[in-house]
Amino acid sequence: MSSENKVASLPITGMTCAACANRIGKGLNKVEGVEESNVNFALEKATIQYDPERADVADFKKKVEDLGYEVKTEKQEFDITGMTCAACSSRIEKVLNKQEGVTEANVNLALERATVEYIPDIIDTKDIIQKVDSLGYGATIKEGNEQTDQRESFYEKQKRTFILSLILSLPLLWSMVSHFEFTSFIYLPEALMNPWVQMALATPVQFIIGRQFYVGAYKALKNKSANMDVLVALGTSAAYFYSVYLSIESIGRTEGMVELYFETSAILITLILLGKLFEAKAKGRSSEAIKKLMGLQAKTALVIRDGEEKTIALEEVVEGDILVVKPGEKIPVDGEIIEGRTAIDESMITGESVPVDKTVGDAVIGATLNKNGSLKMKARKVGKDTALAQIIKVVEEAQGSKAPIQRLADYISGIFVPIVVVIAILTFIVWIVWIEPGNVGEAIEKLIAVLVIACPCALGLATPTSIMAGSGRAAEYGILFKGGEHLETTHRITTVLLDKTGTVTNGQPVLTDVLVEDSIDETTFLSYVGAVEKSSEHPLAQAIVEGIEEKGLPLADAQHFEAIPGYGVRAEIEGDSIQIGTRNLMKQNGVDIQHVLSEMEGLEKQGKTAMLVAINGKYVGMLAVADTIKDTSESAISRLKEMGLEVVMITGDNQRTAEAIGSEAGVDRVIAEVLPEDKANEVLKLQEEGKVVAMVGDGINDAPALAVADIGMAIGTGTDVAMEAADITLIRGDLNSIADSIFMSKKTIKNIKQNLFWAFAYNTLGIPIAAIGLLAPWVAGAAMAFSSVSVVLNSLRLQRIKL
């Protein structure tokens, strides 16, 4: 083995036999740069000897995935400290992505967080933390609300620092303001004009309070990059040290007043600190959605243990515990009612304001509110497995992710500072050589103004703050975007493909029609039918029995029950022979049904399943069962069409039933008789027509179609299965959530574009204005400080959107 070669160990999942291992080994050996590979089926691991100049771990991972297997990775979130602008986050992200064993790293400036996916056999969290530390920043594994506490602590520290800086800078501001002709009436103490007094006031601001900028600039330059701290340190240092030089030069001079720039450096630092203070406060507000969701949790639970009721902390509840929930209390965890009946307000999870009736056997969701009945429930999911915990996880991941639109801003931020430094130097040269030859003071002022006005913070915050605010607000309405890229793509949807069962319809058949002949009264008819169907396990039979029981009718006793596959059922009641089923069953038993066939066909055209009933060989009536559409489906589909979207329904039902449901719901087109495994092909066909397709299903049976679609939407109760299957989870079982998600996407993307426009415009216009001398350094500092705040405040408008 060459001393230059390296060895990588990859954990591989998905292998089912030794043949799989051999296949992967052969595939890896074909990768350029691989000297030798050995795949161990028992250990589920590949050991690869390779030339690092010609190949890397990313190549091996791609090859394994191309072969249909997976390299086992882990994902970890880190809280990052020390970032001051987009150049910092861009630098950390680039370096982490270059680390061997890191498959993807994403650094979010607004959340001050890094999400890293890595191969644990190659690199671990300690290595990642050490790498971030070596760049001059801090990294800790994210745990609970620790970052929120750190943010609040940082905010308080920054506030104290700003107040001290303000106190020291105000006398300098007083002296500066008094220089103008229109403010000459303002009294100015002689002492404030003394260079040494000004130096005494400015020095602690420059080197004690402003130390953070020097440290940040040193770390950035050490790592061969540049950030906002470099601009601030350069600009304020130029003003401060030039003033020191002029102060020393003025010793012994008696004529004329020396024009100093101590106030420029001190006031700039104070204004920048003020801007950072406002920014920190606003950024804290942009993650309010997470705080609200966390605040929904109950703090304690009343549990029955050893026959006694005792109150314990929510964290101590374990799966299988029996809990007591009193009226007005929050449901502690996800579970099942074992005693009691009540109405539960689930609006905090689903966004649906109407309380839901619950009784024994029904599932309940943690953090929802028990309105009026006392309950006993069994805990089924606790801790991180509850629906609320899963929702919080999805929202956090979405807020920490990047939208594709952010790439341009990240790229520009990464190269922006060096370009600005060059522009500032050129500005200084032009002023001192051509515009005002020899006037160092004027040239330095213009250099400082250019350096300070050009901070790229607003660019770095433009996208993540909008994503945070938009996805957080959507979550409050029960719409969970899985990532920033999905939030961006959703607004481009042109076609919505709806699965029928459980999406457009309620997903459960119900008894819809009862048609009885004059020879029998309806009560007796239903009593007989209910008695026979009660013995059947068929879903349609259960729907009939439930419909009859809801009418409060008593059921007769049936004997000699027999199910006839493909035809129906028969039984005896008090000596009478009862047959319920299809035309063919009636024909077999010689029952005359000619006079009701047209009526039966009419029901079937409506998408209903009609069943004929005969007693002792004579037709007595007919029942119809159907999966009815949801109350809101028709209006929701109409709303989608008003938005200019094509609405298509897809189902495995026969064409006639599907068209009946589609007509009632108001869809544009129906695709029927499609097997679950073929739904993905139908999505592909629509995409080949140039359409951007959103597939809406239950997130389990429709998983292949959800994965293939441009956007997969799972309608359901927010289960972890549905969330994994789709790009967006619509917790409410209401199709209006589809239009709401598109609306939120459009609003968020519009907000991002506004932020990027103003951030670009600010820098594009600000730099030349500063360079030609129309912007005083302190004005440039104020403008820079408030540009970031304005971007964050614009993003926060998304938190007030109403659907």
Coordinates of C-alpha atoms in Angstrom, one line a residue, residues 508-718:
Q508 CA -65.2 5.3 5.4
P509 CA -68.4 4.0 3.7
V510 CA -71.7 5.0 5.2
L511 CA -75.3 4.0 4.6
T512 CA -76.7 6.7 2.3
D513 CA -80.0 5.3 0.8
V514 CA -82.8 3.0 2.0
L515 CA -85.5 2.1 -0.6
V516 CA -88.4 -0.1 0.7
E517 CA -91.3 -1.8 -1.1
D518 CA -94.9 -1.3 0.1
S519 CA -95.0 -5.0 1.2
I520 CA -92.8 -4.3 4.3
D521 CA -92.4 -1.4 6.7
E522 CA -89.0 0.3 6.9
T523 CA -88.4 -0.6 10.6
T524 CA -88.8 -4.3 10.0
F525 CA -86.8 -4.2 6.8
L526 CA -83.8 -2.5 8.6
S527 CA -84.1 -4.8 11.6
Y528 CA -83.8 -7.8 9.4
V529 CA -81.0 -6.4 7.2
G530 CA -79.0 -5.3 10.3
A531 CA -79.4 -8.7 11.9
V532 CA -77.9 -10.4 8.8
E533 CA -75.1 -7.9 8.1
K534 CA -74.1 -7.9 11.8
S535 CA -72.6 -11.4 11.2
S536 CA -70.5 -10.2 8.3
E537 CA -67.0 -8.8 8.6
H538 CA -67.1 -6.9 5.2
P539 CA -66.5 -3.1 5.6
L540 CA -69.8 -2.4 3.7
A541 CA -71.7 -4.6 6.0
Q542 CA -70.3 -2.8 9.0
A543 CA -71.3 0.5 7.4
I544 CA -74.9 -0.7 7.1
V545 CA -75.0 -2.0 10.7
E546 CA -73.6 1.4 12.0
G547 CA -76.2 3.3 9.9
I548 CA -79.1 1.2 11.3
E549 CA -77.8 1.4 14.9
E550 CA -77.6 5.2 14.6
K551 CA -81.3 5.2 14.0
G552 CA -81.8 3.4 17.3
L553 CA -83.6 0.4 15.8
P554 CA -83.5 -3.0 17.5
L555 CA -81.9 -5.8 15.5
A556 CA -83.6 -9.2 15.0
D557 CA -81.8 -12.6 15.7
A558 CA -80.3 -14.2 12.6
Q559 CA -79.5 -17.9 12.2
H560 CA -77.6 -20.0 9.7
F561 CA -75.6 -17.0 8.4
E562 CA -73.6 -17.7 5.1
A563 CA -71.3 -15.4 3.2
I564 CA -71.2 -16.0 -0.6
P565 CA -68.0 -14.4 -1.9
G566 CA -68.6 -12.1 -4.9
Y567 CA -72.4 -12.3 -4.4
G568 CA -73.5 -11.3 -1.0
V569 CA -74.9 -13.0 2.2
R570 CA -77.9 -14.9 3.4
A571 CA -79.4 -16.0 6.7
E572 CA -82.7 -17.0 8.4
I573 CA -84.8 -15.0 10.7
E574 CA -87.8 -16.5 12.4
G575 CA -88.0 -19.1 9.6
D576 CA -87.8 -16.5 6.8
S577 CA -84.9 -16.7 4.3
I578 CA -83.1 -13.4 3.8
Q579 CA -80.8 -12.7 0.8
I580 CA -78.7 -9.4 0.5
G581 CA -76.4 -8.8 -2.4
T582 CA -75.8 -8.3 -6.1
R583 CA -78.0 -8.8 -9.2
N584 CA -76.4 -12.2 -9.7
L585 CA -77.4 -13.3 -6.2
M586 CA -81.0 -12.4 -6.9
K587 CA -80.9 -14.1 -10.3
Q588 CA -79.5 -17.3 -8.6
N589 CA -82.5 -17.3 -6.2
G590 CA -85.1 -16.5 -8.9
V591 CA -85.9 -13.1 -7.5
D592 CA -87.6 -10.7 -10.0
I593 CA -85.7 -7.3 -9.9
Q594 CA -86.4 -6.0 -13.4
H595 CA -88.6 -3.1 -12.2
V596 CA -85.9 -1.7 -9.9
L597 CA -82.8 -2.1 -12.1
S598 CA -83.0 1.5 -13.5
E599 CA -83.2 2.8 -9.9
M600 CA -80.2 0.7 -9.0
E601 CA -78.2 2.0 -11.9
G602 CA -79.0 5.5 -10.9
L603 CA -77.5 5.0 -7.5
E604 CA -74.4 3.4 -9.0
K605 CA -73.9 6.4 -11.4
Q606 CA -73.7 8.5 -8.2
G607 CA -70.7 6.4 -7.1
K608 CA -72.7 4.3 -4.6
T609 CA -72.7 0.6 -4.0
A610 CA -76.3 -0.7 -4.2
M611 CA -77.4 -4.0 -2.6
L612 CA -80.7 -5.7 -3.2
V613 CA -82.7 -7.4 -0.4
A614 CA -85.1 -10.4 -0.8
I615 CA -87.2 -12.3 1.7
N616 CA -88.3 -15.8 0.8
G617 CA -87.5 -15.2 -2.8
K618 CA -89.3 -11.9 -3.2
Y619 CA -87.6 -8.5 -3.6
V620 CA -88.4 -6.2 -0.7
G621 CA -86.0 -3.3 -0.9
M622 CA -82.6 -1.9 -1.7
L623 CA -79.7 -0.2 0.3
A624 CA -76.9 2.0 -1.0
V625 CA -73.5 2.5 0.7
A626 CA -70.9 5.1 -0.3
D627 CA -67.7 6.7 0.8
T628 CA -69.0 10.3 1.0
I629 CA -67.0 13.3 0.2
K630 CA -65.8 15.6 3.0
D631 CA -68.0 18.6 3.8
T632 CA -65.2 21.0 2.8
S633 CA -63.9 19.1 -0.3
E634 CA -66.1 20.8 -2.9
S635 CA -65.4 24.4 -1.6
A636 CA -61.7 23.6 -1.2
I637 CA -61.4 22.3 -4.8
S638 CA -63.3 25.3 -6.1
R639 CA -60.8 27.5 -4.3
L640 CA -57.9 25.7 -5.9
K641 CA -59.4 26.2 -9.3
E642 CA -60.0 29.9 -8.6
M643 CA -56.2 30.1 -8.0
G644 CA -55.7 28.9 -11.6
L645 CA -54.7 25.3 -10.6
E646 CA -55.7 22.1 -12.4
V647 CA -57.3 19.6 -10.0
V648 CA -57.1 15.9 -10.8
M649 CA -58.4 13.0 -8.8
I650 CA -56.7 9.6 -8.8
T651 CA -58.2 6.4 -7.5
G652 CA -58.3 2.6 -7.8
D653 CA -62.1 2.7 -8.0
N654 CA -63.9 1.8 -11.3
Q655 CA -64.4 4.6 -13.8
R656 CA -68.1 5.1 -13.2
T657 CA -67.8 5.4 -9.4
A658 CA -64.7 7.7 -9.7
E659 CA -66.4 10.0 -12.2
A660 CA -69.5 10.3 -9.9
I661 CA -67.3 11.3 -6.9
G662 CA -65.2 13.6 -9.1
S663 CA -68.3 15.3 -10.5
E664 CA -69.7 15.9 -7.0
A665 CA -66.4 17.2 -5.8
G666 CA -65.9 19.4 -8.9
V667 CA -62.4 18.2 -10.0
D668 CA -61.2 18.9 -13.6
R669 CA -60.2 15.4 -14.4
V670 CA -60.5 11.8 -13.1
I671 CA -57.8 9.1 -13.4
A672 CA -59.5 5.8 -12.3
E673 CA -58.7 2.1 -11.9
V674 CA -55.0 2.9 -10.9
L675 CA -53.1 0.5 -8.7
P676 CA -51.2 2.0 -5.8
E677 CA -47.8 1.1 -7.4
D678 CA -48.9 2.8 -10.6
K679 CA -49.8 6.1 -9.1
A680 CA -46.2 7.3 -9.3
N681 CA -46.3 6.7 -13.1
E682 CA -49.3 8.9 -13.4
V683 CA -47.4 11.6 -11.6
L684 CA -44.5 11.2 -14.0
K685 CA -46.9 11.5 -17.0
L686 CA -48.2 14.8 -15.7
Q687 CA -44.7 16.1 -15.1
E688 CA -43.8 15.1 -18.7
E689 CA -46.5 17.4 -19.8
G690 CA -44.5 20.2 -18.2
K691 CA -46.7 20.5 -15.1
V692 CA -45.4 21.1 -11.5
V693 CA -47.3 18.5 -9.6
A694 CA -48.4 18.3 -6.0
M695 CA -49.6 14.8 -4.9
V696 CA -52.0 14.8 -2.0
G697 CA -52.5 11.5 -0.2
D698 CA -52.5 9.8 3.2
G699 CA -48.7 9.5 3.3
I700 CA -48.5 5.7 3.5
N701 CA -50.3 3.9 0.6
D702 CA -49.4 6.8 -1.6
A703 CA -45.7 7.0 -0.6
P704 CA -44.2 6.3 -4.1
A705 CA -46.4 9.0 -5.7
L706 CA -45.6 11.4 -2.9
A707 CA -41.9 10.9 -3.4
V708 CA -42.0 11.3 -7.2
A709 CA -44.2 14.5 -7.2
D710 CA -42.6 17.9 -7.1
I711 CA -44.4 18.4 -3.8
G712 CA -45.8 15.6 -1.7
M713 CA -48.6 16.6 0.7
A714 CA -49.8 14.1 3.4
I715 CA -53.2 14.7 4.8
G716 CA -53.6 13.1 8.2
T717 CA -53.2 13.6 11.9
G718 CA -49.5 14.5 11.8

